């Protein structure tokens, strides 16, 4: 997770990748930070079948800065929230909030779409998820300390302690 320490805006972002290694459909239906739920509209994911290559899945998830301190808009080579962009590997869906990100050199960019509900994954399917932490749940004071992040698919999942990075 990354907290905005430049502007002390109270915004933070996190990211994770996940693969369904089971033999049944699963739905990621909850992300919690310090026991507080992150609303679906703060989730941005690509979970399309074959939408994530192995190289992309294994790449480090990146963050650089915020471009909107009042609303926490992320800036890391992405286009966000209805900004016009042109690509051949990701359709521009008018009216949807999307982020476009390139995780690995030489790899195609990934389109992350704003979610409105749980993320479903078929057996073997992968997803990359970025999420905006509710404002002031993490602040620049938390940089360098550990915080709990929990991702759940139904009752499966548990909190993990991660270090909050200042960006």
mmCIF file with all atom_site columns, N, CA and C in Angstrom, residues 74-140:
data_model
loop_
_atom_site.group_PDB
_atom_site.id
_atom_site.type_symbol
_atom_site.label_atom_id
_atom_site.label_alt_id
_atom_site.label_comp_id
_atom_site.label_asym_id
_atom_site.label_entity_id
_atom_site.label_seq_id
_atom_site.pdbx_PDB_ins_code
_atom_site.Cartn_x
_atom_site.Cartn_y
_atom_site.Cartn_z
_atom_site.occupancy
_atom_site.B_iso_or_equiv
_atom_site.pdbx_formal_charge
_atom_site.auth_seq_id
_atom_site.auth_comp_id
_atom_site.auth_asym_id
_atom_site.auth_atom_id
_atom_site.pdbx_PDB_model_num
ATOM 1   N N  . UNK A 1 74  ? -5.101  8.551   -8.994  1.00 0.00 ? 74  UNK A N  1
ATOM 2   C CA . UNK A 1 74  ? -3.759  7.989   -9.095  1.00 0.00 ? 74  UNK A CA 1
ATOM 3   C C  . UNK A 1 74  ? -3.101  8.374   -10.414 1.00 0.00 ? 74  UNK A C  1
ATOM 4   N N  . UNK A 1 75  ? -1.797  8.665   -10.370 1.00 0.00 ? 75  UNK A N  1
ATOM 5   C CA . UNK A 1 75  ? -1.027  8.985   -11.563 1.00 0.00 ? 75  UNK A CA 1
ATOM 6   C C  . UNK A 1 75  ? 0.196   8.087   -11.609 1.00 0.00 ? 75  UNK A C  1
ATOM 7   N N  . UNK A 1 76  ? 0.158   7.089   -12.477 1.00 0.00 ? 76  UNK A N  1
ATOM 8   C CA . UNK A 1 76  ? 1.358   6.276   -12.672 1.00 0.00 ? 76  UNK A CA 1
ATOM 9   C C  . UNK A 1 76  ? 1.398   5.760   -14.094 1.00 0.00 ? 76  UNK A C  1
ATOM 10  N N  . UNK A 1 77  ? 1.260   6.703   -15.026 1.00 0.00 ? 77  UNK A N  1
ATOM 11  C CA . UNK A 1 77  ? 1.211   6.295   -16.416 1.00 0.00 ? 77  UNK A CA 1
ATOM 12  C C  . UNK A 1 77  ? -0.174  5.792   -16.757 1.00 0.00 ? 77  UNK A C  1
ATOM 13  N N  . UNK A 1 78  ? -1.138  6.198   -15.970 1.00 0.00 ? 78  UNK A N  1
ATOM 14  C CA . UNK A 1 78  ? -2.505  5.749   -16.205 1.00 0.00 ? 78  UNK A CA 1
ATOM 15  C C  . UNK A 1 78  ? -3.337  6.883   -16.766 1.00 0.00 ? 78  UNK A C  1
ATOM 16  N N  . UNK A 1 79  ? -4.426  6.514   -17.351 1.00 0.00 ? 79  UNK A N  1
ATOM 17  C CA . UNK A 1 79  ? -5.470  7.466   -17.701 1.00 0.00 ? 79  UNK A CA 1
ATOM 18  C C  . UNK A 1 79  ? -6.645  7.067   -16.835 1.00 0.00 ? 79  UNK A C  1
ATOM 19  N N  . UNK A 1 80  ? -7.298  8.012   -16.231 1.00 0.00 ? 80  UNK A N  1
ATOM 20  C CA . UNK A 1 80  ? -8.268  7.696   -15.188 1.00 0.00 ? 80  UNK A CA 1
ATOM 21  C C  . UNK A 1 80  ? -9.592  8.402   -15.433 1.00 0.00 ? 80  UNK A C  1
ATOM 22  N N  . UNK A 1 81  ? -10.648 7.702   -15.146 1.00 0.00 ? 81  UNK A N  1
ATOM 23  C CA . UNK A 1 81  ? -11.962 8.303   -15.019 1.00 0.00 ? 81  UNK A CA 1
ATOM 24  C C  . UNK A 1 81  ? -12.468 9.079   -16.214 1.00 0.00 ? 81  UNK A C  1
ATOM 25  N N  . UNK A 1 82  ? -12.597 8.441   -17.350 1.00 0.00 ? 82  UNK A N  1
ATOM 26  C CA . UNK A 1 82  ? -13.219 9.082   -18.494 1.00 0.00 ? 82  UNK A CA 1
ATOM 27  C C  . UNK A 1 82  ? -12.280 9.920   -19.341 1.00 0.00 ? 82  UNK A C  1
ATOM 28  N N  . UNK A 1 83  ? -11.004 9.988   -18.997 1.00 0.00 ? 83  UNK A N  1
ATOM 29  C CA . UNK A 1 83  ? -10.051 10.703  -19.830 1.00 0.00 ? 83  UNK A CA 1
ATOM 30  C C  . UNK A 1 83  ? -9.920  9.954   -21.149 1.00 0.00 ? 83  UNK A C  1
ATOM 31  N N  . UNK A 1 84  ? -9.878  10.668  -22.257 1.00 0.00 ? 84  UNK A N  1
ATOM 32  C CA . UNK A 1 84  ? -9.784  10.017  -23.562 1.00 0.00 ? 84  UNK A CA 1
ATOM 33  C C  . UNK A 1 84  ? -8.407  9.394   -23.739 1.00 0.00 ? 84  UNK A C  1
ATOM 34  N N  . UNK A 1 85  ? -8.400  8.184   -24.213 1.00 0.00 ? 85  UNK A N  1
ATOM 35  C CA . UNK A 1 85  ? -7.150  7.504   -24.513 1.00 0.00 ? 85  UNK A CA 1
ATOM 36  C C  . UNK A 1 85  ? -7.370  6.560   -25.673 1.00 0.00 ? 85  UNK A C  1
ATOM 37  N N  . UNK A 1 86  ? -6.312  6.233   -26.363 1.00 0.00 ? 86  UNK A N  1
ATOM 38  C CA . UNK A 1 86  ? -6.401  5.361   -27.525 1.00 0.00 ? 86  UNK A CA 1
ATOM 39  C C  . UNK A 1 86  ? -5.415  4.223   -27.364 1.00 0.00 ? 86  UNK A C  1
ATOM 40  N N  . UNK A 1 87  ? -5.912  3.016   -27.522 1.00 0.00 ? 87  UNK A N  1
ATOM 41  C CA . UNK A 1 87  ? -5.064  1.841   -27.422 1.00 0.00 ? 87  UNK A CA 1
ATOM 42  C C  . UNK A 1 87  ? -5.579  0.779   -28.374 1.00 0.00 ? 87  UNK A C  1
ATOM 43  N N  . UNK A 1 88  ? -4.717  -0.144  -28.708 1.00 0.00 ? 88  UNK A N  1
ATOM 44  C CA . UNK A 1 88  ? -5.164  -1.257  -29.537 1.00 0.00 ? 88  UNK A CA 1
ATOM 45  C C  . UNK A 1 88  ? -5.425  -2.497  -28.700 1.00 0.00 ? 88  UNK A C  1
ATOM 46  N N  . UNK A 1 89  ? -4.888  -2.551  -27.480 1.00 0.00 ? 89  UNK A N  1
ATOM 47  C CA . UNK A 1 89  ? -5.033  -3.751  -26.662 1.00 0.00 ? 89  UNK A CA 1
ATOM 48  C C  . UNK A 1 89  ? -6.145  -3.654  -25.629 1.00 0.00 ? 89  UNK A C  1
ATOM 49  N N  . UNK A 1 90  ? -6.768  -2.502  -25.496 1.00 0.00 ? 90  UNK A N  1
ATOM 50  C CA . UNK A 1 90  ? -7.791  -2.318  -24.477 1.00 0.00 ? 90  UNK A CA 1
ATOM 51  C C  . UNK A 1 90  ? -8.869  -1.390  -25.014 1.00 0.00 ? 90  UNK A C  1
ATOM 52  N N  . UNK A 1 91  ? -10.078 -1.868  -25.132 1.00 0.00 ? 91  UNK A N  1
ATOM 53  C CA . UNK A 1 91  ? -11.116 -1.003  -25.688 1.00 0.00 ? 91  UNK A CA 1
ATOM 54  C C  . UNK A 1 91  ? -11.459 0.138   -24.743 1.00 0.00 ? 91  UNK A C  1
ATOM 55  N N  . UNK A 1 92  ? -11.650 1.321   -25.301 1.00 0.00 ? 92  UNK A N  1
ATOM 56  C CA . UNK A 1 92  ? -12.075 2.471   -24.521 1.00 0.00 ? 92  UNK A CA 1
ATOM 57  C C  . UNK A 1 92  ? -13.581 2.375   -24.361 1.00 0.00 ? 92  UNK A C  1
ATOM 58  N N  . UNK A 1 93  ? -14.027 2.220   -23.142 1.00 0.00 ? 93  UNK A N  1
ATOM 59  C CA . UNK A 1 93  ? -15.446 2.067   -22.879 1.00 0.00 ? 93  UNK A CA 1
ATOM 60  C C  . UNK A 1 93  ? -15.988 3.390   -22.367 1.00 0.00 ? 93  UNK A C  1
ATOM 61  N N  . UNK A 1 94  ? -16.668 4.166   -23.228 1.00 0.00 ? 94  UNK A N  1
ATOM 62  C CA . UNK A 1 94  ? -17.165 5.470   -22.802 1.00 0.00 ? 94  UNK A CA 1
ATOM 63  C C  . UNK A 1 94  ? -18.091 5.334   -21.595 1.00 0.00 ? 94  UNK A C  1
ATOM 64  N N  . UNK A 1 95  ? -17.997 6.291   -20.683 1.00 0.00 ? 95  UNK A N  1
ATOM 65  C CA . UNK A 1 95  ? -18.872 6.303   -19.526 1.00 0.00 ? 95  UNK A CA 1
ATOM 66  C C  . UNK A 1 95  ? -18.355 5.493   -18.353 1.00 0.00 ? 95  UNK A C  1
ATOM 67  N N  . UNK A 1 96  ? -17.350 4.669   -18.576 1.00 0.00 ? 96  UNK A N  1
ATOM 68  C CA . UNK A 1 96  ? -16.785 3.878   -17.482 1.00 0.00 ? 96  UNK A CA 1
ATOM 69  C C  . UNK A 1 96  ? -15.524 4.545   -16.974 1.00 0.00 ? 96  UNK A C  1
ATOM 70  N N  . UNK A 1 97  ? -15.242 4.347   -15.722 1.00 0.00 ? 97  UNK A N  1
ATOM 71  C CA . UNK A 1 97  ? -13.983 4.822   -15.158 1.00 0.00 ? 97  UNK A CA 1
ATOM 72  C C  . UNK A 1 97  ? -12.954 3.723   -15.314 1.00 0.00 ? 97  UNK A C  1
ATOM 73  N N  . UNK A 1 98  ? -11.869 4.041   -15.981 1.00 0.00 ? 98  UNK A N  1
ATOM 74  C CA . UNK A 1 98  ? -10.822 3.067   -16.259 1.00 0.00 ? 98  UNK A CA 1
ATOM 75  C C  . UNK A 1 98  ? -9.471  3.635   -15.879 1.00 0.00 ? 98  UNK A C  1
ATOM 76  N N  . UNK A 1 99  ? -8.552  2.755   -15.554 1.00 0.00 ? 99  UNK A N  1
ATOM 77  C CA . UNK A 1 99  ? -7.148  3.105   -15.406 1.00 0.00 ? 99  UNK A CA 1
ATOM 78  C C  . UNK A 1 99  ? -6.391  2.215   -16.371 1.00 0.00 ? 99  UNK A C  1
ATOM 79  N N  . UNK A 1 100 ? -5.380  2.770   -17.002 1.00 0.00 ? 100 UNK A N  1
ATOM 80  C CA . UNK A 1 100 ? -4.538  1.999   -17.903 1.00 0.00 ? 100 UNK A CA 1
ATOM 81  C C  . UNK A 1 100 ? -3.138  2.030   -17.324 1.00 0.00 ? 100 UNK A C  1
ATOM 82  N N  . UNK A 1 101 ? -2.537  0.850   -17.205 1.00 0.00 ? 101 UNK A N  1
ATOM 83  C CA . UNK A 1 101 ? -1.254  0.765   -16.524 1.00 0.00 ? 101 UNK A CA 1
ATOM 84  C C  . UNK A 1 101 ? -0.330  -0.200  -17.266 1.00 0.00 ? 101 UNK A C  1
ATOM 85  N N  . UNK A 1 102 ? 0.950   0.119   -17.285 1.00 0.00 ? 102 UNK A N  1
ATOM 86  C CA . UNK A 1 102 ? 1.941   -0.784  -17.865 1.00 0.00 ? 102 UNK A CA 1
ATOM 87  C C  . UNK A 1 102 ? 2.869   -1.223  -16.742 1.00 0.00 ? 102 UNK A C  1
ATOM 88  N N  . UNK A 1 103 ? 2.835   -2.510  -16.421 1.00 0.00 ? 103 UNK A N  1
ATOM 89  C CA . UNK A 1 103 ? 3.598   -3.034  -15.290 1.00 0.00 ? 103 UNK A CA 1
ATOM 90  C C  . UNK A 1 103 ? 4.987   -3.518  -15.668 1.00 0.00 ? 103 UNK A C  1
ATOM 91  N N  . UNK A 1 104 ? 5.166   -3.946  -16.911 1.00 0.00 ? 104 UNK A N  1
ATOM 92  C CA . UNK A 1 104 ? 6.450   -4.511  -17.312 1.00 0.00 ? 104 UNK A CA 1
ATOM 93  C C  . UNK A 1 104 ? 6.824   -3.985  -18.687 1.00 0.00 ? 104 UNK A C  1
ATOM 94  N N  . UNK A 1 105 ? 8.083   -3.626  -18.841 1.00 0.00 ? 105 UNK A N  1
ATOM 95  C CA . UNK A 1 105 ? 8.577   -3.141  -20.118 1.00 0.00 ? 105 UNK A CA 1
ATOM 96  C C  . UNK A 1 105 ? 8.384   -4.205  -21.191 1.00 0.00 ? 105 UNK A C  1
ATOM 97  N N  . UNK A 1 106 ? 7.903   -3.795  -22.346 1.00 0.00 ? 106 UNK A N  1
ATOM 98  C CA . UNK A 1 106 ? 7.694   -4.728  -23.440 1.00 0.00 ? 106 UNK A CA 1
ATOM 99  C C  . UNK A 1 106 ? 6.382   -5.480  -23.354 1.00 0.00 ? 106 UNK A C  1
ATOM 100 N N  . UNK A 1 107 ? 5.637   -5.284  -22.289 1.00 0.00 ? 107 UNK A N  1
ATOM 101 C CA . UNK A 1 107 ? 4.333   -5.933  -22.131 1.00 0.00 ? 107 UNK A CA 1
ATOM 102 C C  . UNK A 1 107 ? 3.230   -4.945  -22.499 1.00 0.00 ? 107 UNK A C  1
ATOM 103 N N  . UNK A 1 108 ? 2.110   -5.455  -22.972 1.00 0.00 ? 108 UNK A N  1
ATOM 104 C CA . UNK A 1 108 ? 1.002   -4.550  -23.258 1.00 0.00 ? 108 UNK A CA 1
ATOM 105 C C  . UNK A 1 108 ? 0.484   -3.901  -21.974 1.00 0.00 ? 108 UNK A C  1
ATOM 106 N N  . UNK A 1 109 ? -0.154  -2.767  -22.141 1.00 0.00 ? 109 UNK A N  1
ATOM 107 C CA . UNK A 1 109 ? -0.773  -2.125  -20.991 1.00 0.00 ? 109 UNK A CA 1
ATOM 108 C C  . UNK A 1 109 ? -1.990  -2.928  -20.551 1.00 0.00 ? 109 UNK A C  1
ATOM 109 N N  . UNK A 1 110 ? -2.413  -2.705  -19.329 1.00 0.00 ? 110 UNK A N  1
ATOM 110 C CA . UNK A 1 110 ? -3.553  -3.411  -18.753 1.00 0.00 ? 110 UNK A CA 1
ATOM 111 C C  . UNK A 1 110 ? -4.652  -2.403  -18.481 1.00 0.00 ? 110 UNK A C  1
ATOM 112 N N  . UNK A 1 111 ? -5.863  -2.741  -18.855 1.00 0.00 ? 111 UNK A N  1
ATOM 113 C CA . UNK A 1 111 ? -7.018  -1.900  -18.579 1.00 0.00 ? 111 UNK A CA 1
ATOM 114 C C  . UNK A 1 111 ? -7.659  -2.377  -17.278 1.00 0.00 ? 111 UNK A C  1
ATOM 115 N N  . UNK A 1 112 ? -7.744  -1.486  -16.308 1.00 0.00 ? 112 UNK A N  1
ATOM 116 C CA . UNK A 1 112 ? -8.391  -1.784  -15.031 1.00 0.00 ? 112 UNK A CA 1
ATOM 117 C C  . UNK A 1 112 ? -9.694  -0.999  -14.985 1.00 0.00 ? 112 UNK A C  1
ATOM 118 N N  . UNK A 1 113 ? -10.801 -1.677  -14.878 1.00 0.00 ? 113 UNK A N  1
ATOM 119 C CA . UNK A 1 113 ? -12.112 -1.030  -14.882 1.00 0.00 ? 113 UNK A CA 1
ATOM 120 C C  . UNK A 1 113 ? -12.650 -0.903  -13.469 1.00 0.00 ? 113 UNK A C  1
ATOM 121 N N  . UNK A 1 114 ? -13.347 0.206   -13.231 1.00 0.00 ? 114 UNK A N  1
ATOM 122 C CA . UNK A 1 114 ? -13.976 0.402   -11.930 1.00 0.00 ? 114 UNK A CA 1
ATOM 123 C C  . UNK A 1 114 ? -15.016 -0.688  -11.716 1.00 0.00 ? 114 UNK A C  1
ATOM 124 N N  . UNK A 1 115 ? -15.043 -1.230  -10.515 1.00 0.00 ? 115 UNK A N  1
ATOM 125 C CA . UNK A 1 115 ? -15.945 -2.332  -10.197 1.00 0.00 ? 115 UNK A CA 1
ATOM 126 C C  . UNK A 1 115 ? -17.205 -1.815  -9.510  1.00 0.00 ? 115 UNK A C  1
ATOM 127 N N  . UNK A 1 116 ? -18.280 -2.583  -9.648  1.00 0.00 ? 116 UNK A N  1
ATOM 128 C CA . UNK A 1 116 ? -19.532 -2.237  -8.974  1.00 0.00 ? 116 UNK A CA 1
ATOM 129 C C  . UNK A 1 116 ? -20.013 -3.381  -8.087  1.00 0.00 ? 116 UNK A C  1
ATOM 130 N N  . UNK A 1 117 ? -19.226 -4.438  -8.017  1.00 0.00 ? 117 UNK A N  1
ATOM 131 C CA . UNK A 1 117 ? -19.585 -5.600  -7.216  1.00 0.00 ? 117 UNK A CA 1
ATOM 132 C C  . UNK A 1 117 ? -18.410 -6.550  -7.144  1.00 0.00 ? 117 UNK A C  1
ATOM 133 N N  . UNK A 1 118 ? -18.632 -7.754  -6.616  1.00 0.00 ? 118 UNK A N  1
ATOM 134 C CA . UNK A 1 118 ? -17.553 -8.735  -6.466  1.00 0.00 ? 118 UNK A CA 1
ATOM 135 C C  . UNK A 1 118 ? -16.867 -9.075  -7.795  1.00 0.00 ? 118 UNK A C  1
ATOM 136 N N  . UNK A 1 119 ? -15.614 -9.497  -7.695  1.00 0.00 ? 119 UNK A N  1
ATOM 137 C CA . UNK A 1 119 ? -14.822 -9.904  -8.858  1.00 0.00 ? 119 UNK A CA 1
ATOM 138 C C  . UNK A 1 119 ? -14.852 -11.424 -8.924  1.00 0.00 ? 119 UNK A C  1
ATOM 139 N N  . UNK A 1 120 ? -15.409 -11.969 -9.998  1.00 0.00 ? 120 UNK A N  1
ATOM 140 C CA . UNK A 1 120 ? -15.505 -13.423 -10.163 1.00 0.00 ? 120 UNK A CA 1
ATOM 141 C C  . UNK A 1 120 ? -14.318 -13.951 -10.946 1.00 0.00 ? 120 UNK A C  1
ATOM 142 N N  . UNK A 1 121 ? -13.780 -15.069 -10.489 1.00 0.00 ? 121 UNK A N  1
ATOM 143 C CA . UNK A 1 121 ? -12.647 -15.712 -11.151 1.00 0.00 ? 121 UNK A CA 1
ATOM 144 C C  . UNK A 1 121 ? -12.944 -17.190 -11.351 1.00 0.00 ? 121 UNK A C  1
ATOM 145 N N  . UNK A 1 122 ? -12.840 -17.634 -12.600 1.00 0.00 ? 122 UNK A N  1
ATOM 146 C CA . UNK A 1 122 ? -12.979 -19.054 -12.921 1.00 0.00 ? 122 UNK A CA 1
ATOM 147 C C  . UNK A 1 122 ? -11.698 -19.775 -12.491 1.00 0.00 ? 122 UNK A C  1
ATOM 148 N N  . UNK A 1 123 ? -11.729 -21.091 -12.362 1.00 0.00 ? 123 UNK A N  1
ATOM 149 C CA . UNK A 1 123 ? -10.512 -21.826 -12.012 1.00 0.00 ? 123 UNK A CA 1
ATOM 150 C C  . UNK A 1 123 ? -9.355  -21.474 -12.958 1.00 0.00 ? 123 UNK A C  1
ATOM 151 N N  . UNK A 1 124 ? -8.203  -21.142 -12.390 1.00 0.00 ? 124 UNK A N  1
ATOM 152 C CA . UNK A 1 124 ? -7.023  -20.787 -13.169 1.00 0.00 ? 124 UNK A CA 1
ATOM 153 C C  . UNK A 1 124 ? -6.956  -19.334 -13.598 1.00 0.00 ? 124 UNK A C  1
ATOM 154 N N  . UNK A 1 125 ? -8.030  -18.592 -13.457 1.00 0.00 ? 125 UNK A N  1
ATOM 155 C CA . UNK A 1 125 ? -8.079  -17.200 -13.908 1.00 0.00 ? 125 UNK A CA 1
ATOM 156 C C  . UNK A 1 125 ? -7.334  -16.284 -12.938 1.00 0.00 ? 125 UNK A C  1
ATOM 157 N N  . UNK A 1 126 ? -6.689  -15.231 -13.495 1.00 0.00 ? 126 UNK A N  1
ATOM 158 C CA . UNK A 1 126 ? -5.907  -14.277 -12.718 1.00 0.00 ? 126 UNK A CA 1
ATOM 159 C C  . UNK A 1 126 ? -6.557  -12.904 -12.781 1.00 0.00 ? 126 UNK A C  1
ATOM 160 N N  . UNK A 1 127 ? -6.267  -12.080 -11.786 1.00 0.00 ? 127 UNK A N  1
ATOM 161 C CA . UNK A 1 127 ? -6.733  -10.694 -11.777 1.00 0.00 ? 127 UNK A CA 1
ATOM 162 C C  . UNK A 1 127 ? -5.683  -9.820  -11.112 1.00 0.00 ? 127 UNK A C  1
ATOM 163 N N  . UNK A 1 128 ? -5.633  -8.573  -11.541 1.00 0.00 ? 128 UNK A N  1
ATOM 164 C CA . UNK A 1 128 ? -4.849  -7.539  -10.877 1.00 0.00 ? 128 UNK A CA 1
ATOM 165 C C  . UNK A 1 128 ? -5.856  -6.510  -10.394 1.00 0.00 ? 128 UNK A C  1
ATOM 166 N N  . UNK A 1 129 ? -5.752  -6.147  -9.123  1.00 0.00 ? 129 UNK A N  1
ATOM 167 C CA . UNK A 1 129 ? -6.714  -5.234  -8.507  1.00 0.00 ? 129 UNK A CA 1
ATOM 168 C C  . UNK A 1 129 ? -5.964  -4.079  -7.849  1.00 0.00 ? 129 UNK A C  1
ATOM 169 N N  . UNK A 1 130 ? -6.342  -2.859  -8.208  1.00 0.00 ? 130 UNK A N  1
ATOM 170 C CA . UNK A 1 130 ? -5.895  -1.664  -7.500  1.00 0.00 ? 130 UNK A CA 1
ATOM 171 C C  . UNK A 1 130 ? -7.100  -1.145  -6.730  1.00 0.00 ? 130 UNK A C  1
ATOM 172 N N  . UNK A 1 131 ? -6.873  -0.620  -5.538  1.00 0.00 ? 131 UNK A N  1
ATOM 173 C CA . UNK A 1 131 ? -7.987  -0.097  -4.759  1.00 0.00 ? 131 UNK A CA 1
ATOM 174 C C  . UNK A 1 131 ? -7.577  1.181   -4.036  1.00 0.00 ? 131 UNK A C  1
ATOM 175 N N  . UNK A 1 132 ? -8.526  2.125   -4.015  1.00 0.00 ? 132 UNK A N  1
ATOM 176 C CA . UNK A 1 132 ? -8.319  3.393   -3.323  1.00 0.00 ? 132 UNK A CA 1
ATOM 177 C C  . UNK A 1 132 ? -8.857  3.238   -1.903  1.00 0.00 ? 132 UNK A C  1
ATOM 178 N N  . UNK A 1 133 ? -7.986  3.439   -0.929  1.00 0.00 ? 133 UNK A N  1
ATOM 179 C CA . UNK A 1 133 ? -8.343  3.319   0.482   1.00 0.00 ? 133 UNK A CA 1
ATOM 180 C C  . UNK A 1 133 ? -9.214  4.519   0.859   1.00 0.00 ? 133 UNK A C  1
ATOM 181 N N  . UNK A 1 134 ? -10.299 4.305   1.619   1.00 0.00 ? 134 UNK A N  1
ATOM 182 C CA . UNK A 1 134 ? -11.113 5.450   2.049   1.00 0.00 ? 134 UNK A CA 1
ATOM 183 C C  . UNK A 1 134 ? -10.239 6.531   2.699   1.00 0.00 ? 134 UNK A C  1
ATOM 184 N N  . UNK A 1 135 ? -10.554 7.780   2.389   1.00 0.00 ? 135 UNK A N  1
ATOM 185 C CA . UNK A 1 135 ? -9.722  8.901   2.825   1.00 0.00 ? 135 UNK A CA 1
ATOM 186 C C  . UNK A 1 135 ? -9.542  8.920   4.342   1.00 0.00 ? 135 UNK A C  1
ATOM 187 N N  . UNK A 1 136 ? -8.305  9.187   4.738   1.00 0.00 ? 136 UNK A N  1
ATOM 188 C CA . UNK A 1 136 ? -7.870  9.324   6.132   1.00 0.00 ? 136 UNK A CA 1
ATOM 189 C C  . UNK A 1 136 ? -7.853  8.025   6.933   1.00 0.00 ? 136 UNK A C  1
ATOM 190 N N  . UNK A 1 137 ? -8.112  6.888   6.283   1.00 0.00 ? 137 UNK A N  1
ATOM 191 C CA . UNK A 1 137 ? -7.950  5.606   6.970   1.00 0.00 ? 137 UNK A CA 1
ATOM 192 C C  . UNK A 1 137 ? -6.456  5.322   7.174   1.00 0.00 ? 137 UNK A C  1
ATOM 193 N N  . UNK A 1 138 ? -5.654  5.727   6.190   1.00 0.00 ? 138 UNK A N  1
ATOM 194 C CA . UNK A 1 138 ? -4.195  5.718   6.294   1.00 0.00 ? 138 UNK A CA 1
ATOM 195 C C  . UNK A 1 138 ? -3.723  7.129   5.959   1.00 0.00 ? 138 UNK A C  1
ATOM 196 N N  . UNK A 1 139 ? -2.760  7.634   6.695   1.00 0.00 ? 139 UNK A N  1
ATOM 197 C CA . UNK A 1 139 ? -2.217  8.963   6.419   1.00 0.00 ? 139 UNK A CA 1
ATOM 198 C C  . UNK A 1 139 ? -0.699  8.873   6.378   1.00 0.00 ? 139 UNK A C  1
ATOM 199 N N  . UNK A 1 140 ? -0.050  10.005  6.106   1.00 0.00 ? 140 UNK A N  1
ATOM 200 C CA . UNK A 1 140 ? 1.410   10.012  6.014   1.00 0.00 ? 140 UNK A CA 1
ATOM 201 C C  . UNK A 1 140 ? 2.066   9.589   7.330   1.00 0.00 ? 140 UNK A C  1
#
